[in-house]
CSV table of C-alpha atoms and ligand atoms in Angstrom, one decimal:
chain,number,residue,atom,x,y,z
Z,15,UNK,CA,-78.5,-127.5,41.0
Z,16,UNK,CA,-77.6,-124.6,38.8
Z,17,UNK,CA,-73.9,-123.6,38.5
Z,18,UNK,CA,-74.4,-120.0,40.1
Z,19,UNK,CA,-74.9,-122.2,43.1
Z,20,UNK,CA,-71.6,-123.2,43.7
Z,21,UNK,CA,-70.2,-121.1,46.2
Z,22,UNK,CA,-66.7,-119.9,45.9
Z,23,UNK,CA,-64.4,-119.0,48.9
Z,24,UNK,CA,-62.8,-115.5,47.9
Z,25,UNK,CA,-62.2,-114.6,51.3
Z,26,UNK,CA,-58.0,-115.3,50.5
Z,27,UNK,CA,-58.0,-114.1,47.2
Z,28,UNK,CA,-57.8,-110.3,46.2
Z,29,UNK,CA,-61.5,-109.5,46.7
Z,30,UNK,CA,-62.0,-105.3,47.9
Z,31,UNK,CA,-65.5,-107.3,48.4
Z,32,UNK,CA,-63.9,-110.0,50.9
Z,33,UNK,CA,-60.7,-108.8,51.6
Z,34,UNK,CA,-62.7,-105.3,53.6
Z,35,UNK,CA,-64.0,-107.9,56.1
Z,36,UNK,CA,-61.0,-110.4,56.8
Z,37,UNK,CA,-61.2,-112.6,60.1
Z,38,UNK,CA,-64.2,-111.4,60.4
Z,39,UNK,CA,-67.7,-113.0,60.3
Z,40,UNK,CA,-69.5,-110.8,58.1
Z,41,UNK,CA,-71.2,-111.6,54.8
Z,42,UNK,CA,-69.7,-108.6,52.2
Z,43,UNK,CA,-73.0,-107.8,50.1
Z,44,UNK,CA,-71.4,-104.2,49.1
Z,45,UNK,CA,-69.4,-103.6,46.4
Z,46,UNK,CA,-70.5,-104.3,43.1
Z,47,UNK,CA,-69.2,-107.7,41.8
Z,48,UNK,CA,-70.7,-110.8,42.0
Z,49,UNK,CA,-69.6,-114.3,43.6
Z,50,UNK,CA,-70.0,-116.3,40.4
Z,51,UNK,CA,-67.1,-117.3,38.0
Z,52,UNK,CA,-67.3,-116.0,34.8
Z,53,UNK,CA,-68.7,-117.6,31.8
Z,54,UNK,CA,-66.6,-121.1,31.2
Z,55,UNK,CA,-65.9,-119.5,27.9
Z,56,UNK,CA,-64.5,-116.9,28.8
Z,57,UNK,CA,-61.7,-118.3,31.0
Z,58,UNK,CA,-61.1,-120.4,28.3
Z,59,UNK,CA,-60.5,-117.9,26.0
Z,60,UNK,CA,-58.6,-116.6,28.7
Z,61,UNK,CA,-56.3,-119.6,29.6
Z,62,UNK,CA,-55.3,-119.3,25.6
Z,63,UNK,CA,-54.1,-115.6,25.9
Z,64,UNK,CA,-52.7,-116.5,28.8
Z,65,UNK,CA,-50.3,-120.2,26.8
Z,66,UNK,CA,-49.5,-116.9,24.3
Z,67,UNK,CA,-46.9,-115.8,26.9
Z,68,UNK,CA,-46.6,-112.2,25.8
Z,69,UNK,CA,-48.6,-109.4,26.9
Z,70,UNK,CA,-47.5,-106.4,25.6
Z,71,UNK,CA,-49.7,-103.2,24.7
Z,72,UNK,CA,-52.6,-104.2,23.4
Z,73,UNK,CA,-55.4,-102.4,21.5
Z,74,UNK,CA,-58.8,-103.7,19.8
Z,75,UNK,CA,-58.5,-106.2,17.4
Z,76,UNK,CA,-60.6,-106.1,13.8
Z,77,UNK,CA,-62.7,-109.6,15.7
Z,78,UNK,CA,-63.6,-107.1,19.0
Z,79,UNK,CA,-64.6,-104.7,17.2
Z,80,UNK,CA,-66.9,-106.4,15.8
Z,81,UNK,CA,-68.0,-108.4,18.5
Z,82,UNK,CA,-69.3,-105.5,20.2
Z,83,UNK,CA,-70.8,-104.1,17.2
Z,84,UNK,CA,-72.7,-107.4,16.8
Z,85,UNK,CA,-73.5,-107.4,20.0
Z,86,UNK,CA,-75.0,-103.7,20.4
Z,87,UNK,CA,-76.6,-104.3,17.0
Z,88,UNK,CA,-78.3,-107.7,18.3
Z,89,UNK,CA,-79.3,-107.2,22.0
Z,90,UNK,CA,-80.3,-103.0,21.5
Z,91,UNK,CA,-80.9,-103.1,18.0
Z,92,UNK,CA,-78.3,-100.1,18.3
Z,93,UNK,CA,-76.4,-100.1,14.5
Z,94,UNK,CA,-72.7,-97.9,15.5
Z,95,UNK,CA,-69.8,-97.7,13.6
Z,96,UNK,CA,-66.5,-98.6,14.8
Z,97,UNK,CA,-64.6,-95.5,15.0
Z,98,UNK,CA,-67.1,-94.4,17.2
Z,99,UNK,CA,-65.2,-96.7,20.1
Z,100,UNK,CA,-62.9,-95.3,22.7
Z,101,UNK,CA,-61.7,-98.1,24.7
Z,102,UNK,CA,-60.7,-97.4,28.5
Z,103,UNK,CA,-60.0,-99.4,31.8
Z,104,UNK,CA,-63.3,-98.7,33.1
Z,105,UNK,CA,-66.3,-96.0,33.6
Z,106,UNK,CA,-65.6,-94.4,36.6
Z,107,UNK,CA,-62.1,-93.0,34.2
Z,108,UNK,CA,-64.9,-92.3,31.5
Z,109,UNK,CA,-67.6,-90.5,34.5
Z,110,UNK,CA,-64.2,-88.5,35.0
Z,111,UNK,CA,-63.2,-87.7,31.2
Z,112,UNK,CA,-66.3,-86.5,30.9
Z,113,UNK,CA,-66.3,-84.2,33.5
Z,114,UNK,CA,-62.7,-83.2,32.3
Z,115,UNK,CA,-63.7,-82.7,29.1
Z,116,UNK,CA,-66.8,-80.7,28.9
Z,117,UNK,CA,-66.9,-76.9,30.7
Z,118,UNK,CA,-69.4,-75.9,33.0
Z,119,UNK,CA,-71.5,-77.4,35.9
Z,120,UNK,CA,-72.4,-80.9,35.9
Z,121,UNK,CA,-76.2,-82.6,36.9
Z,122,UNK,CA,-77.2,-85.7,38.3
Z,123,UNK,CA,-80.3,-87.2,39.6
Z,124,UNK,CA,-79.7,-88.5,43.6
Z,125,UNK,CA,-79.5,-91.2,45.0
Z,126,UNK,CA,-76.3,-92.2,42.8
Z,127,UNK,CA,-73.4,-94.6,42.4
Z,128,UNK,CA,-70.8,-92.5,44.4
Z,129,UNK,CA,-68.6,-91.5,41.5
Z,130,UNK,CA,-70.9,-89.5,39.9
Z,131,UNK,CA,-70.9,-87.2,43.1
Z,132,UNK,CA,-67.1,-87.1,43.0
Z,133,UNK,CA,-66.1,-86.9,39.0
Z,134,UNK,CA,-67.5,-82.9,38.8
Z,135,UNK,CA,-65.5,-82.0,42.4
Z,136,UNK,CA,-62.5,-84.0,41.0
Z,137,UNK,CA,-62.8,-81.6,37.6
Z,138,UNK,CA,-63.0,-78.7,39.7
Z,139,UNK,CA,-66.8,-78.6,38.2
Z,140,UNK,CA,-69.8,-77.5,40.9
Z,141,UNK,CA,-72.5,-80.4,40.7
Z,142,UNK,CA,-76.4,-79.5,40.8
Z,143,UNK,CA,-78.3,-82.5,42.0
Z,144,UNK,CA,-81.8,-83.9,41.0
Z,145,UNK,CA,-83.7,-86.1,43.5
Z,146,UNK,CA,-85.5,-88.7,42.0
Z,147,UNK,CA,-88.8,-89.4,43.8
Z,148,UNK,CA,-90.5,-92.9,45.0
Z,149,UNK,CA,-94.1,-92.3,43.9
Z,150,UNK,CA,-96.7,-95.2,42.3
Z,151,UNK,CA,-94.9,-97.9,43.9
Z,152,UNK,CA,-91.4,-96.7,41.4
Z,153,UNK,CA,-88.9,-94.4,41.4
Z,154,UNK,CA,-89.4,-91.8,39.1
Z,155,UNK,CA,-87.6,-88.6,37.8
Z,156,UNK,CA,-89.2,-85.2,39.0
Z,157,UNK,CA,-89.4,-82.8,36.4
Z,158,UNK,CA,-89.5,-79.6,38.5
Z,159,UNK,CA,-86.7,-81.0,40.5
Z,160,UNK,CA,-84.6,-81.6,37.1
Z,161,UNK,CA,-85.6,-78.0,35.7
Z,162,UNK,CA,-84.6,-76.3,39.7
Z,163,UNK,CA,-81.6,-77.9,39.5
Z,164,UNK,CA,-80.0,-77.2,36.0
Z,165,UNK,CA,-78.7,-73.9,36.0
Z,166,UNK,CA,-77.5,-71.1,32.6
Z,167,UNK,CA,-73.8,-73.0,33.6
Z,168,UNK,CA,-75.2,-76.4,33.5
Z,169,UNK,CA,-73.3,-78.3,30.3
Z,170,UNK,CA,-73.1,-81.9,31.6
Z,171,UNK,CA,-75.8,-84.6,32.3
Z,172,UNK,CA,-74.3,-87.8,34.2
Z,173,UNK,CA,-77.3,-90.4,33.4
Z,174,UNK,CA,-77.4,-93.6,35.0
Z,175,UNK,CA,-79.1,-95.8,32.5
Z,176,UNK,CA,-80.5,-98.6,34.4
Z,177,UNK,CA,-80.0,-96.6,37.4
Z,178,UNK,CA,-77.5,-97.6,40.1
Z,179,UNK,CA,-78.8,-98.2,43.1
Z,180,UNK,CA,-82.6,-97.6,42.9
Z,181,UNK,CA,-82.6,-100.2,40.1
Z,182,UNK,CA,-85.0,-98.7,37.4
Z,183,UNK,CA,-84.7,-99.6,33.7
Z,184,UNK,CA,-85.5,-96.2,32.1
Z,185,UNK,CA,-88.9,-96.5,29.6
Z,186,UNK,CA,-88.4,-94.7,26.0
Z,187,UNK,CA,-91.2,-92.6,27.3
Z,188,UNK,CA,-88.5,-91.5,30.1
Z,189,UNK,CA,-85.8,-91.3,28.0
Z,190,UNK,CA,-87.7,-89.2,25.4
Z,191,UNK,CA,-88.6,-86.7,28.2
Z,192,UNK,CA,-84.9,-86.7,29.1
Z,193,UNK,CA,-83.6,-86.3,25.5
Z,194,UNK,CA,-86.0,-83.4,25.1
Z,195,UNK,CA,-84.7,-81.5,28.2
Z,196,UNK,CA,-80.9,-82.1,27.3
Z,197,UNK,CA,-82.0,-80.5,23.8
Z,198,UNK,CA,-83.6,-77.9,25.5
Z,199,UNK,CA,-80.7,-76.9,27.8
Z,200,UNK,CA,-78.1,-77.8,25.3
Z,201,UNK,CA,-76.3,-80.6,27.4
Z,202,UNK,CA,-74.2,-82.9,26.8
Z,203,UNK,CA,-74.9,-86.5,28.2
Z,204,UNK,CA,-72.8,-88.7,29.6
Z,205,UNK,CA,-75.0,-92.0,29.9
Z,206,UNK,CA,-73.3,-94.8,32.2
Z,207,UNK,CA,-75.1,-98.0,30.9
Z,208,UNK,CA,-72.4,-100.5,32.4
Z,209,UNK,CA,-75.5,-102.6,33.9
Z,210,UNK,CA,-77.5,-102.5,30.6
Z,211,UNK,CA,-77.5,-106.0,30.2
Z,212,UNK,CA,-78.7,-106.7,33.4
Z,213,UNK,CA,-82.3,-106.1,33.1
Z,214,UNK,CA,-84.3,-108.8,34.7
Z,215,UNK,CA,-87.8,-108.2,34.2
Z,216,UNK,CA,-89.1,-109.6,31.0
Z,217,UNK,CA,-91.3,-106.9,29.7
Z,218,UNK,CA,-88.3,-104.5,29.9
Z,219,UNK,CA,-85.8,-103.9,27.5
Z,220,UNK,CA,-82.5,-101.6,27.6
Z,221,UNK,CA,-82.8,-98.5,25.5
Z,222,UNK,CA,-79.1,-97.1,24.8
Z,223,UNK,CA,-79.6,-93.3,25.7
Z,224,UNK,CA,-78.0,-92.4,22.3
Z,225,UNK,CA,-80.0,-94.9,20.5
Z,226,UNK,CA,-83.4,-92.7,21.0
Z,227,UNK,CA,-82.9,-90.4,17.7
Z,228,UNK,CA,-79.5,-88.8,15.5
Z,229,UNK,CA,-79.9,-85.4,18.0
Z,230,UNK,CA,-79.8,-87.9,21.1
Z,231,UNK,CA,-77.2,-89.5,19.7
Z,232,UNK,CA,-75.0,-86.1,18.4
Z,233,UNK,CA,-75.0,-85.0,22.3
Z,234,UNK,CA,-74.2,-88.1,24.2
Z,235,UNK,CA,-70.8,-90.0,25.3
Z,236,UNK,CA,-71.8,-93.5,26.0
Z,237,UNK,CA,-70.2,-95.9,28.6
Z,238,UNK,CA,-70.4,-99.4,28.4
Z,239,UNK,CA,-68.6,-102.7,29.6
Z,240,UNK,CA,-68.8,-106.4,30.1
Z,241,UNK,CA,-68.0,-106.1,33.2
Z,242,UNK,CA,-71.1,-106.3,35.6
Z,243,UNK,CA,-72.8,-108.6,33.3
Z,244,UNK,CA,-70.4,-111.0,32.7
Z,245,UNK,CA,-68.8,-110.5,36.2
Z,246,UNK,CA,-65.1,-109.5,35.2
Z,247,UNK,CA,-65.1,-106.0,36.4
Z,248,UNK,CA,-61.3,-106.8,37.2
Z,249,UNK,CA,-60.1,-107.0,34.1
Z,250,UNK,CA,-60.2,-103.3,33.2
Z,251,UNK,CA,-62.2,-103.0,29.9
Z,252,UNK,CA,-64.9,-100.9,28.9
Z,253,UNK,CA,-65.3,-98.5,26.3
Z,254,UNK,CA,-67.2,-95.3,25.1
Z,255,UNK,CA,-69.5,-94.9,21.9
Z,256,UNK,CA,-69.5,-91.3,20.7
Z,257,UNK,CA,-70.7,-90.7,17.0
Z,258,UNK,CA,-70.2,-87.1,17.0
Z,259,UNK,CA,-66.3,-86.6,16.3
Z,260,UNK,CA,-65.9,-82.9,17.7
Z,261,UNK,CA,-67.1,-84.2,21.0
Z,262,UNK,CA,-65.1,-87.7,20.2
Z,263,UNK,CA,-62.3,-85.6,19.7
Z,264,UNK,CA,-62.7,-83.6,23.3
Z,265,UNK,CA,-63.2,-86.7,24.9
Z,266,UNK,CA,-60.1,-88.0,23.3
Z,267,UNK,CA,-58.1,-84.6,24.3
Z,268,UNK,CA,-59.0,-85.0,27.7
Z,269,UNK,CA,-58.0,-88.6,27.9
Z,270,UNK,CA,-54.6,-87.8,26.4
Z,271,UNK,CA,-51.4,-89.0,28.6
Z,272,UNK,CA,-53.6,-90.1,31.4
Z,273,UNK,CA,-55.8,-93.2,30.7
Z,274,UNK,CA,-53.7,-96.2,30.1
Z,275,UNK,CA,-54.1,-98.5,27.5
Z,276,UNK,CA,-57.0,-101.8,28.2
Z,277,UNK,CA,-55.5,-104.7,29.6
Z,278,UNK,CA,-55.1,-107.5,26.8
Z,279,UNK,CA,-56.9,-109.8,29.1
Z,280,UNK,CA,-60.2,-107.3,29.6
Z,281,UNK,CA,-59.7,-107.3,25.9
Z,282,UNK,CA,-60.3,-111.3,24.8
Z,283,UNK,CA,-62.5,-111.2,27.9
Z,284,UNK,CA,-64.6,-108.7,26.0
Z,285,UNK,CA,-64.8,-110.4,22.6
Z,286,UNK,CA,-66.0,-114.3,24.0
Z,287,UNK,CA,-68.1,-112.3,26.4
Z,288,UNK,CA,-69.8,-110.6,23.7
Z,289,UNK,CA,-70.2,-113.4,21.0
Z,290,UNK,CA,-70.3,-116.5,22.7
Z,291,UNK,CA,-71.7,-116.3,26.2
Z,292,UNK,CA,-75.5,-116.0,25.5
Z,293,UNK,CA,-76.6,-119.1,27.2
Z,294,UNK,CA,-74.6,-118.2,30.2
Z,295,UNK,CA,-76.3,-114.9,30.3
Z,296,UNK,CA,-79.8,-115.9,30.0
Z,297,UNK,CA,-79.2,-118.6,32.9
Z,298,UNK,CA,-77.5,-115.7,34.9
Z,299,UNK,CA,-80.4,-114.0,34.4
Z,300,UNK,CA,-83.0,-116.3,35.7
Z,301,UNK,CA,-81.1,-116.9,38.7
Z,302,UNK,CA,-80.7,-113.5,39.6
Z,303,UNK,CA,-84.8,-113.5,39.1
Z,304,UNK,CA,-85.2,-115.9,41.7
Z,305,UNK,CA,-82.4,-114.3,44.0
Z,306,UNK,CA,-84.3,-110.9,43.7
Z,307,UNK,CA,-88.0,-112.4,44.2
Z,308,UNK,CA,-86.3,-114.3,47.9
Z,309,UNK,CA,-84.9,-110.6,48.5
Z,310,UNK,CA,-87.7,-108.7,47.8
Z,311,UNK,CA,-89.9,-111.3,50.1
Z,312,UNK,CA,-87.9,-111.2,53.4
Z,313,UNK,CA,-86.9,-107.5,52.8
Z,314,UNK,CA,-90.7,-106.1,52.8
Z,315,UNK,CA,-91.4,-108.7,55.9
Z,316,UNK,CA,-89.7,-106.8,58.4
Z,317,UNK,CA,-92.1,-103.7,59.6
Z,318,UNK,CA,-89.7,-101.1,59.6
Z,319,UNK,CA,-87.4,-102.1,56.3
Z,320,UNK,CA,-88.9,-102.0,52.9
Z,321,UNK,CA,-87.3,-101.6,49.3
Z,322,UNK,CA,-88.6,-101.1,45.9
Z,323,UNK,CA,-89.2,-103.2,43.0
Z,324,UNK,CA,-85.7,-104.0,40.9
Z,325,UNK,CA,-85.9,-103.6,37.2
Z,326,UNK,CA,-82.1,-104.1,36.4
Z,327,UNK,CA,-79.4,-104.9,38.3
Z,328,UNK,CA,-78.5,-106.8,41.3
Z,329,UNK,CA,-78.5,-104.3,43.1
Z,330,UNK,CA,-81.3,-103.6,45.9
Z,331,UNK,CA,-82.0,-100.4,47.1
Z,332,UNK,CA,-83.5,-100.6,51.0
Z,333,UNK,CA,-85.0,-98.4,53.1
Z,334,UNK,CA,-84.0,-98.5,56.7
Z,335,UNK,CA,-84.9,-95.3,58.3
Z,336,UNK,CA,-87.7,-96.5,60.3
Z,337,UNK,CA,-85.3,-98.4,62.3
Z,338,UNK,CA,-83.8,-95.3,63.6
Z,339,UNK,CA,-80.0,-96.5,63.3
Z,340,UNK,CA,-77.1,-93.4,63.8
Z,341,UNK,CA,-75.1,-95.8,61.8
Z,342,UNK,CA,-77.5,-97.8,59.5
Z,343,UNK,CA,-74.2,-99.8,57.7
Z,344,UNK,CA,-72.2,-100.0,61.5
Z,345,UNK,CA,-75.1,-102.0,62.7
Z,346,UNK,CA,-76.0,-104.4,60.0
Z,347,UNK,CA,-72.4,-105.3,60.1
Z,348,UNK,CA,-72.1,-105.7,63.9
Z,349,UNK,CA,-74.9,-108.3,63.0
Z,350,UNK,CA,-72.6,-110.0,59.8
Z,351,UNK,CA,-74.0,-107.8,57.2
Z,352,UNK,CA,-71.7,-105.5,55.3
Z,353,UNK,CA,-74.1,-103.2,52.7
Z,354,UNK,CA,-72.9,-100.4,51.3
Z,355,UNK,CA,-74.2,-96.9,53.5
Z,356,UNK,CA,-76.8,-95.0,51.5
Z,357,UNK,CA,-75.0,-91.7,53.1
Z,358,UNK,CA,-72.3,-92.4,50.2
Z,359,UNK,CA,-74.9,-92.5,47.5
Z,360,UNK,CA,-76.5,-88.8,48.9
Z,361,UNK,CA,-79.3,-90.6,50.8
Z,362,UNK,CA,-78.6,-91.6,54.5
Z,363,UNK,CA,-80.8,-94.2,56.2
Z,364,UNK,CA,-80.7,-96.3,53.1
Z,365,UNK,CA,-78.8,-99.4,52.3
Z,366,UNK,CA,-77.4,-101.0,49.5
Z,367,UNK,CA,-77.8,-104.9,49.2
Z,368,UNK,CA,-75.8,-106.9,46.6
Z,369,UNK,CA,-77.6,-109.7,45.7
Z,370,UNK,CA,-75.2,-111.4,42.8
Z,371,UNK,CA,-74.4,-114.3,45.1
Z,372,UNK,CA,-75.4,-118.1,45.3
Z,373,UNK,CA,-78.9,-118.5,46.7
Z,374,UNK,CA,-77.2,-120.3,49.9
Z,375,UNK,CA,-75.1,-117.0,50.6
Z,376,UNK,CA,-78.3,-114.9,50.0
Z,377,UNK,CA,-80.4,-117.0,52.6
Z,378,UNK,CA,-78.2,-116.5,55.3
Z,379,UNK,CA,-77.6,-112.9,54.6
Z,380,UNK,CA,-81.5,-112.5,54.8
Z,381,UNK,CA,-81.3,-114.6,57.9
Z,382,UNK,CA,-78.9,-112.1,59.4
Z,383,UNK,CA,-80.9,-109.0,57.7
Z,384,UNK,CA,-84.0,-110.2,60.2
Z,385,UNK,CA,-82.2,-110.3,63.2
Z,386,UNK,CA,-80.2,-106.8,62.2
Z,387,UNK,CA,-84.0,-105.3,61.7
Z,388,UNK,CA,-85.0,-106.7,64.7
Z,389,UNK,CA,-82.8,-105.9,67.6
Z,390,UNK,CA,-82.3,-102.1,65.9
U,281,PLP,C1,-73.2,-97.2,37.5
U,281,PLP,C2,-71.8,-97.7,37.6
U,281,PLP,N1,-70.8,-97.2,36.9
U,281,PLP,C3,-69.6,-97.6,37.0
U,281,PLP,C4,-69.2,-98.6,37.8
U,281,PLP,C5,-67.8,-99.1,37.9
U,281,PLP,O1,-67.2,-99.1,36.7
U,281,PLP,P1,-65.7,-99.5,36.4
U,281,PLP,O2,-65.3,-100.6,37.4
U,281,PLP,O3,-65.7,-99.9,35.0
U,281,PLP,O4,-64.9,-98.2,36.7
U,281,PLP,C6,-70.2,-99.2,38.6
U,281,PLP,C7,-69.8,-100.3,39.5
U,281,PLP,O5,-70.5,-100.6,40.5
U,281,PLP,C8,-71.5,-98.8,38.5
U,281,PLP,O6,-72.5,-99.3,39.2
């Protein structure tokens, strides 16, 4: 039995994930987190911050630092310097800086993690949006849709880097293309790459956006975290990598009285996370595999649902239209499903399907998927 069996009741603690479903008997396979404790070395850690007793402000110490350094240097072969670090509670506050702190209309490619179709509005910036397109069996990006919607305003690229929900790992070949048309249009891009080290195929390998060459790197604010990876998205610790210090120094500007210092816990959750929780990671990893190939099985049996192949993430990305559901999200739940509605990520008749749970909680959600697809 592995550990990321072990199923944990959250349904009385302060899950959203849980908590949106209370009393009731539906399986919440929504929002991002996953139903696995964190790495046994990081509560540890944890405990002993916690026997401290005092947990005033707290900023990155000399040993995080270099922790993540380490860390970016060894898993991306990505060599940054520390004053390049901005720490904040989380990306969606870094989506939003961003947008804050560069003028001019913001593009995205659809479908997207919802925050990146509300940071621009919440700016007051107008968002242009990309479709991607689902050809050869992947989703891809579509040039001509990218070039149709940038516009002479267009200053911002939000890049999602694996890509929340469709669940691609960009190639370098990709990522060149997409370097060259920032270049090209002068943008700046903010790459979200909070699920970076959550690629599960093993011919893949995460390519930090900024990583790709120094003009890559000269135009792009880089968010990271380890959050999803090392499931403590509640602790409230992520952090930016920006080399070039006049758009360090915007990002900082815009940040300025608003975003609140990082929780001391995210912090020491950070540094074990980074330096000591390989083993944990790799295991995570191969269940996850296993999870996705069950998913992917019963998901592309039904006749009328079908979804993808997931790179990265745990995240799966279904197609439901052909059921012909008014309320695709209503009715999965009114069977004991609750995904999250594809209409929130800018593509209705899709679902979004969390899979970071023990295998047990997996099989009767697919159980419950079968009968959903059935009786639609
Ligand atoms: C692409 C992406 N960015 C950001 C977040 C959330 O980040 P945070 O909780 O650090 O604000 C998520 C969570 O699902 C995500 O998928």
């Amino acid at each position: 039995m592995s550990k990321f069996d072990e199923v944990i009741d959250r349904r009385d603690s302060d899950s959203i994930k849980w908590g949106k479903y209370a009393g009731r008997e539906v399986l919440p396979l929504w929002v991002a987190d996953m139903d696995f404790a964190a790495p046994p070395a990081v509560v540890a850690a944890l405990q002993q911050r916690i026997e401290h007793g005092v947990f005033g402000y707290g900023h990155s110490s000399p040993t995080l630092t270099q922790a993540v350094i380490d860390h970016l240097q060894g898993e991306y072969a990505w060599q940054i310097e520390a004053e390049w670090l901005v720490w904040l509670p989380g990306l969606v506050t870094g989506l939003n800086v961003a947008c804050h702190a560069i003028d001019g209309e913001v593009l995205t490619a659809t479908p997207i993690y919802p925050p990146f179709l509300s940071a621009p509005r919440l700016s007051g910036r107008t968002l242009n949006r990309a479709e991607l397109r689902f050809a050869d069996g992947r989703w891809q990006w579509d040039k001509n849709a990218l070039e149709n919607a940038s516009t002479a305003e267009t200053r911002l690229f939000l890049l999602c880097h694996p890509h929340n929900p469709v669940g691609r790992c960009w190639s370098r070949e990709e990522l060149l293309e997409l370097a060259a048309f920032a270049e090209a249009k002068d943008l700046i891009v903010c790459s979200d790459e909070i699920h970076c080290g959550l690629v599960l195929d093993e011919d893949k390998r995460h390519i930090p956006f900024a990583s790709l060459s120094p003009e890559a790197a000269r135009r792009t604010i880089t968010l990271m975290a380890p959050s999803k990876t090392f499931n403590v998205p509640g602790l409230g610790c992520a952090f930016a990598v920006i080399s070039d210090p006049t758009l360090r120094r915007r990002f900082l500007r815009a940040m300025d009285g608003i975003v609140p210092h990082v929780n001391v816990l995210g912090l020491t959750a950070c540094e074990v996370a980074y330096r000591d929780c390989s083993d944990w990671h790799d295991e995570l990893l191969a269940y996850l595999r296993g999870n996705r190939e069950q998913l992917i099985t019963a998901v592309n049996a039904q006749k009328r649902a079908k979804m993808g192949p997931v790179e990265a993430t745990y995240l799966a990305w279904i197609d439901v239209r052909e059921l012909n559901l008014e309320k695709p999200a209503a009715h999965f739940e009114a069977h004991g499903l609750g995904l999250s509605d594809g209409a929130d990520f800018g593509a209705p008749g899709w679902l979004r399907l969390n899979f970071g749970c023990p295998r047990e909680t997996l099989n009767e959600a697919l159980r419950r998927f079968a009968v959903a697809c059935a009786t639609a």
